[in-house]
């Protein structure tokens, strides 16, 4: 570990609006920003030609001086499809920057979610969702990662007033 670490400090802002329509449909938009000071980040050890740590060094965590910023917009819509089904759509744009202005790795710029949910009976419900992620950099923001789509499914059954059984399968089609 690194005994010299100090706590990160963050400040976030959100400004959102939501509109509900007569048929139960909703539309919302939220602007957001997260500023992180003294971010704690992984610091790899110096490597030998054999890809091991130089003797006497370790992988560790360090504080990065300055402020990293994540900001963007989220837009969401929900549309009832009859009395027992609902269609949800969400889109998020995120601009995530390190203290240097370079992009932060693994934070996608674009994320799109589509969910169909419904109640089969008063006790049985389910949902299927599709998530598309685009424009993402690798861990260290050196190279672009491929876009991907993941499908998730879930079902739940109300056993009693105090118990519910559920099954959730994430990444239903085993995408990399």
PDB file of C-alpha atoms in Angstrom:
ATOM      1  CA  UNK A   1       0.000   0.000   0.000  1.00  0.00           C
ATOM      2  CA  UNK A   2       0.883   3.660  -0.093  1.00  0.00           C
ATOM      3  CA  UNK A   3       0.797   5.314   3.360  1.00  0.00           C
ATOM      4  CA  UNK A   4       1.101   8.755   1.711  1.00  0.00           C
ATOM      5  CA  UNK A   5      -2.357   8.506   0.078  1.00  0.00           C
ATOM      6  CA  UNK A   6      -4.801  11.271   0.928  1.00  0.00           C
ATOM      7  CA  UNK A   7      -8.576  11.096   0.423  1.00  0.00           C
ATOM      8  CA  UNK A   8     -10.098  12.044  -2.887  1.00  0.00           C
ATOM      9  CA  UNK A   9     -12.520  14.942  -2.758  1.00  0.00           C
ATOM     10  CA  UNK A  10     -15.360  15.281  -5.213  1.00  0.00           C
ATOM     11  CA  UNK A  11     -18.095  17.736  -6.041  1.00  0.00           C
ATOM     12  CA  UNK A  12     -20.969  16.852  -8.329  1.00  0.00           C
ATOM     13  CA  UNK A  13     -23.732  18.842  -9.971  1.00  0.00           C
ATOM     14  CA  UNK A  14     -26.943  17.702 -11.635  1.00  0.00           C
ATOM     15  CA  UNK A  15     -29.686  19.674 -13.300  1.00  0.00           C
ATOM     16  CA  UNK A  16     -32.655  17.722 -14.588  1.00  0.00           C
ATOM     17  CA  UNK A  17     -36.133  18.116 -15.946  1.00  0.00           C
ATOM     18  CA  UNK A  18     -38.868  15.540 -16.331  1.00  0.00           C
ATOM     19  CA  UNK A  19     -42.142  15.731 -18.202  1.00  0.00           C
ATOM     20  CA  UNK A  20     -44.996  13.301 -17.629  1.00  0.00           C
ATOM     21  CA  UNK A  21     -47.629  12.887 -20.298  1.00  0.00           C
ATOM     22  CA  UNK A  22     -51.312  11.978 -19.908  1.00  0.00           C
ATOM     23  CA  UNK A  23     -50.832   8.399 -21.080  1.00  0.00           C
ATOM     24  CA  UNK A  24     -48.202   7.738 -18.367  1.00  0.00           C
ATOM     25  CA  UNK A  25     -45.226   8.271 -20.666  1.00  0.00           C
ATOM     26  CA  UNK A  26     -42.282  10.254 -19.314  1.00  0.00           C
ATOM     27  CA  UNK A  27     -39.373  12.110 -20.868  1.00  0.00           C
ATOM     28  CA  UNK A  28     -36.413  13.388 -18.858  1.00  0.00           C
ATOM     29  CA  UNK A  29     -33.062  15.061 -19.402  1.00  0.00           C
ATOM     30  CA  UNK A  30     -30.244  15.571 -16.911  1.00  0.00           C
ATOM     31  CA  UNK A  31     -27.009  17.517 -17.240  1.00  0.00           C
ATOM     32  CA  UNK A  32     -24.273  16.316 -14.881  1.00  0.00           C
ATOM     33  CA  UNK A  33     -20.716  17.093 -13.861  1.00  0.00           C
ATOM     34  CA  UNK A  34     -18.378  15.372 -11.396  1.00  0.00           C
ATOM     35  CA  UNK A  35     -15.091  17.022 -10.376  1.00  0.00           C
ATOM     36  CA  UNK A  36     -12.591  14.821  -8.505  1.00  0.00           C
ATOM     37  CA  UNK A  37      -9.576  16.362  -6.733  1.00  0.00           C
ATOM     38  CA  UNK A  38      -6.571  14.253  -5.687  1.00  0.00           C
ATOM     39  CA  UNK A  39      -7.950  11.277  -7.596  1.00  0.00           C
ATOM     40  CA  UNK A  40      -6.582   7.931  -6.428  1.00  0.00           C
ATOM     41  CA  UNK A  41      -5.238   5.986  -9.396  1.00  0.00           C
ATOM     42  CA  UNK A  42      -3.315   2.801 -10.088  1.00  0.00           C
ATOM     43  CA  UNK A  43       0.425   3.327 -10.547  1.00  0.00           C
ATOM     44  CA  UNK A  44       2.209   0.337 -12.101  1.00  0.00           C
ATOM     45  CA  UNK A  45       5.742  -0.547 -11.100  1.00  0.00           C
ATOM     46  CA  UNK A  46       8.601  -0.035 -13.566  1.00  0.00           C
ATOM     47  CA  UNK A  47       9.003  -3.242 -15.582  1.00  0.00           C
ATOM     48  CA  UNK A  48      12.055  -5.301 -16.443  1.00  0.00           C
ATOM     49  CA  UNK A  49      12.489  -6.676 -20.009  1.00  0.00           C
ATOM     50  CA  UNK A  50      10.936  -9.924 -18.677  1.00  0.00           C
ATOM     51  CA  UNK A  51       7.723  -8.007 -17.739  1.00  0.00           C
ATOM     52  CA  UNK A  52       8.208  -8.273 -13.983  1.00  0.00           C
ATOM     53  CA  UNK A  53       8.558  -5.425 -11.489  1.00  0.00           C
ATOM     54  CA  UNK A  54      12.023  -3.930 -11.194  1.00  0.00           C
ATOM     55  CA  UNK A  55      13.410  -5.291  -7.896  1.00  0.00           C
ATOM     56  CA  UNK A  56      12.498  -3.050  -4.980  1.00  0.00           C
ATOM     57  CA  UNK A  57       9.404  -1.575  -6.708  1.00  0.00           C
ATOM     58  CA  UNK A  58       5.699  -2.396  -6.398  1.00  0.00           C
ATOM     59  CA  UNK A  59       2.411  -1.734  -8.099  1.00  0.00           C
ATOM     60  CA  UNK A  60       0.658   0.819  -5.932  1.00  0.00           C
ATOM     61  CA  UNK A  61      -1.925   3.596  -5.778  1.00  0.00           C
ATOM     62  CA  UNK A  62      -1.070   7.296  -5.895  1.00  0.00           C
ATOM     63  CA  UNK A  63      -2.930  10.590  -5.693  1.00  0.00           C
ATOM     64  CA  UNK A  64      -2.979  12.532  -8.949  1.00  0.00           C
ATOM     65  CA  UNK A  65      -2.755  16.270  -8.229  1.00  0.00           C
ATOM     66  CA  UNK A  66      -5.411  18.464  -9.819  1.00  0.00           C
ATOM     67  CA  UNK A  67      -9.005  17.889 -10.871  1.00  0.00           C
ATOM     68  CA  UNK A  68     -10.431  15.292 -13.228  1.00  0.00           C
ATOM     69  CA  UNK A  69     -13.835  16.071 -14.763  1.00  0.00           C
ATOM     70  CA  UNK A  70     -16.672  13.863 -15.965  1.00  0.00           C
ATOM     71  CA  UNK A  71     -19.580  15.699 -17.538  1.00  0.00           C
ATOM     72  CA  UNK A  72     -22.406  14.995 -19.884  1.00  0.00           C
ATOM     73  CA  UNK A  73     -26.103  14.520 -20.435  1.00  0.00           C
ATOM     74  CA  UNK A  74     -28.591  11.719 -19.816  1.00  0.00           C
ATOM     75  CA  UNK A  75     -31.853  11.500 -21.746  1.00  0.00           C
ATOM     76  CA  UNK A  76     -34.527   8.951 -20.844  1.00  0.00           C
ATOM     77  CA  UNK A  77     -38.015   8.056 -22.010  1.00  0.00           C
ATOM     78  CA  UNK A  78     -40.592   5.595 -20.721  1.00  0.00           C
ATOM     79  CA  UNK A  79     -43.631   4.559 -22.697  1.00  0.00           C
ATOM     80  CA  UNK A  80     -46.396   2.330 -21.327  1.00  0.00           C
ATOM     81  CA  UNK A  81     -47.429  -0.392 -23.773  1.00  0.00           C
ATOM     82  CA  UNK A  82     -50.842  -1.213 -22.385  1.00  0.00           C
ATOM     83  CA  UNK A  83     -51.523  -1.891 -18.723  1.00  0.00           C
ATOM     84  CA  UNK A  84     -48.785  -4.488 -18.102  1.00  0.00           C
ATOM     85  CA  UNK A  85     -45.834  -3.561 -20.329  1.00  0.00           C
ATOM     86  CA  UNK A  86     -43.379  -0.701 -20.546  1.00  0.00           C
ATOM     87  CA  UNK A  87     -40.715   0.366 -23.024  1.00  0.00           C
ATOM     88  CA  UNK A  88     -37.764   2.354 -21.685  1.00  0.00           C
ATOM     89  CA  UNK A  89     -35.051   4.112 -23.642  1.00  0.00           C
ATOM     90  CA  UNK A  90     -31.994   5.870 -22.238  1.00  0.00           C
ATOM     91  CA  UNK A  91     -28.980   7.586 -23.746  1.00  0.00           C
ATOM     92  CA  UNK A  92     -25.924   8.963 -21.932  1.00  0.00           C
ATOM     93  CA  UNK A  93     -23.133  11.085 -23.380  1.00  0.00           C
ATOM     94  CA  UNK A  94     -20.082  11.402 -21.098  1.00  0.00           C
ATOM     95  CA  UNK A  95     -16.918  13.442 -21.586  1.00  0.00           C
ATOM     96  CA  UNK A  96     -14.435  12.154 -18.967  1.00  0.00           C
ATOM     97  CA  UNK A  97     -11.066  13.909 -18.743  1.00  0.00           C
ATOM     98  CA  UNK A  98      -7.986  13.449 -16.618  1.00  0.00           C
ATOM     99  CA  UNK A  99      -6.229  16.360 -14.942  1.00  0.00           C
ATOM    100  CA  UNK A 100      -4.055  16.647 -18.089  1.00  0.00           C
ATOM    101  CA  UNK A 101      -7.079  16.911 -20.390  1.00  0.00           C
ATOM    102  CA  UNK A 102      -6.595  13.386 -21.784  1.00  0.00           C
ATOM    103  CA  UNK A 103      -9.584  11.031 -21.774  1.00  0.00           C
ATOM    104  CA  UNK A 104     -10.160   8.716 -18.827  1.00  0.00           C
ATOM    105  CA  UNK A 105      -9.948   5.059 -19.799  1.00  0.00           C
ATOM    106  CA  UNK A 106     -12.935   2.681 -19.745  1.00  0.00           C
ATOM    107  CA  UNK A 107     -15.545   5.477 -19.615  1.00  0.00           C
ATOM    108  CA  UNK A 108     -17.667   5.271 -22.772  1.00  0.00           C
ATOM    109  CA  UNK A 109     -18.703   8.471 -24.508  1.00  0.00           C
ATOM    110  CA  UNK A 110     -21.959   6.916 -25.678  1.00  0.00           C
ATOM    111  CA  UNK A 111     -24.236   4.465 -23.911  1.00  0.00           C
ATOM    112  CA  UNK A 112     -27.671   3.512 -25.197  1.00  0.00           C
ATOM    113  CA  UNK A 113     -30.159   1.333 -23.247  1.00  0.00           C
ATOM    114  CA  UNK A 114     -33.443  -0.141 -24.428  1.00  0.00           C
ATOM    115  CA  UNK A 115     -35.632  -2.115 -21.980  1.00  0.00           C
ATOM    116  CA  UNK A 116     -38.896  -3.946 -22.469  1.00  0.00           C
ATOM    117  CA  UNK A 117     -40.504  -4.904 -19.172  1.00  0.00           C
ATOM    118  CA  UNK A 118     -43.837  -6.347 -18.259  1.00  0.00           C
ATOM    119  CA  UNK A 119     -46.054  -8.152 -15.797  1.00  0.00           C
ATOM    120  CA  UNK A 120     -47.145 -11.559 -17.063  1.00  0.00           C
ATOM    121  CA  UNK A 121     -49.404 -12.042 -14.032  1.00  0.00           C
ATOM    122  CA  UNK A 122     -49.850 -10.236 -10.721  1.00  0.00           C
ATOM    123  CA  UNK A 123     -46.940 -12.295  -9.355  1.00  0.00           C
ATOM    124  CA  UNK A 124     -44.718 -12.924 -12.407  1.00  0.00           C
ATOM    125  CA  UNK A 125     -42.817 -10.174 -14.213  1.00  0.00           C
ATOM    126  CA  UNK A 126     -39.854  -9.948 -16.529  1.00  0.00           C
ATOM    127  CA  UNK A 127     -37.655  -7.700 -18.600  1.00  0.00           C
ATOM    128  CA  UNK A 128     -35.221  -7.823 -21.492  1.00  0.00           C
ATOM    129  CA  UNK A 129     -32.696  -5.052 -22.008  1.00  0.00           C
ATOM    130  CA  UNK A 130     -30.169  -4.219 -24.691  1.00  0.00           C
ATOM    131  CA  UNK A 131     -27.170  -2.010 -23.907  1.00  0.00           C
ATOM    132  CA  UNK A 132     -24.932  -0.538 -26.612  1.00  0.00           C
ATOM    133  CA  UNK A 133     -21.608   1.011 -25.542  1.00  0.00           C
ATOM    134  CA  UNK A 134     -19.475   3.047 -27.954  1.00  0.00           C
ATOM    135  CA  UNK A 135     -16.302   5.143 -28.075  1.00  0.00           C
ATOM    136  CA  UNK A 136     -14.440   3.708 -25.089  1.00  0.00           C
ATOM    137  CA  UNK A 137     -10.680   3.751 -24.469  1.00  0.00           C
ATOM    138  CA  UNK A 138      -8.615   1.011 -22.783  1.00  0.00           C
ATOM    139  CA  UNK A 139      -7.571   1.201 -19.102  1.00  0.00           C
ATOM    140  CA  UNK A 140      -4.806   3.715 -19.715  1.00  0.00           C
ATOM    141  CA  UNK A 141      -6.592   5.598 -22.546  1.00  0.00           C
ATOM    142  CA  UNK A 142      -3.931   4.600 -25.088  1.00  0.00           C
ATOM    143  CA  UNK A 143      -6.120   2.738 -27.582  1.00  0.00           C
ATOM    144  CA  UNK A 144      -9.755   2.641 -28.636  1.00  0.00           C
ATOM    145  CA  UNK A 145     -11.750  -0.393 -27.519  1.00  0.00           C
ATOM    146  CA  UNK A 146     -14.348  -2.000 -29.784  1.00  0.00           C
ATOM    147  CA  UNK A 147     -17.980  -0.987 -29.368  1.00  0.00           C
ATOM    148  CA  UNK A 148     -20.219  -3.704 -27.945  1.00  0.00           C
ATOM    149  CA  UNK A 149     -23.821  -4.687 -27.361  1.00  0.00           C
ATOM    150  CA  UNK A 150     -25.016  -6.750 -24.392  1.00  0.00           C
ATOM    151  CA  UNK A 151     -28.449  -8.309 -23.855  1.00  0.00           C
ATOM    152  CA  UNK A 152     -29.708  -8.969 -20.310  1.00  0.00           C
ATOM    153  CA  UNK A 153     -32.851 -10.779 -19.153  1.00  0.00           C
ATOM    154  CA  UNK A 154     -34.598 -11.108 -15.820  1.00  0.00           C
ATOM    155  CA  UNK A 155     -37.708 -12.643 -14.329  1.00  0.00           C
ATOM    156  CA  UNK A 156     -39.171 -12.375 -10.853  1.00  0.00           C
ATOM    157  CA  UNK A 157     -41.945 -14.142  -8.991  1.00  0.00           C
ATOM    158  CA  UNK A 158     -43.616 -12.839  -5.836  1.00  0.00           C
ATOM    159  CA  UNK A 159     -43.727 -15.852  -3.509  1.00  0.00           C
ATOM    160  CA  UNK A 160     -45.427 -14.045  -0.612  1.00  0.00           C
ATOM    161  CA  UNK A 161     -45.821 -10.556   0.864  1.00  0.00           C
ATOM    162  CA  UNK A 162     -42.281 -10.815   2.252  1.00  0.00           C
ATOM    163  CA  UNK A 163     -40.441 -12.945  -0.336  1.00  0.00           C
ATOM    164  CA  UNK A 164     -39.618 -12.718  -4.020  1.00  0.00           C
ATOM    165  CA  UNK A 165     -37.645 -15.143  -6.177  1.00  0.00           C
ATOM    166  CA  UNK A 166     -35.798 -13.864  -9.208  1.00  0.00           C
ATOM    167  CA  UNK A 167     -33.529 -14.993 -11.999  1.00  0.00           C
ATOM    168  CA  UNK A 168     -31.222 -12.572 -13.774  1.00  0.00           C
ATOM    169  CA  UNK A 169     -28.975 -13.394 -16.694  1.00  0.00           C
ATOM    170  CA  UNK A 170     -26.502 -10.711 -17.682  1.00  0.00           C
ATOM    171  CA  UNK A 171     -24.771 -10.873 -21.058  1.00  0.00           C
ATOM    172  CA  UNK A 172     -27.303 -13.442 -22.282  1.00  0.00           C
ATOM    173  CA  UNK A 173     -25.419 -14.181 -25.515  1.00  0.00           C
ATOM    174  CA  UNK A 174     -21.960 -14.261 -23.864  1.00  0.00           C
ATOM    175  CA  UNK A 175     -20.506 -11.306 -25.780  1.00  0.00           C
ATOM    176  CA  UNK A 176     -16.892 -10.250 -25.139  1.00  0.00           C
TER     177      UNK A 176
END
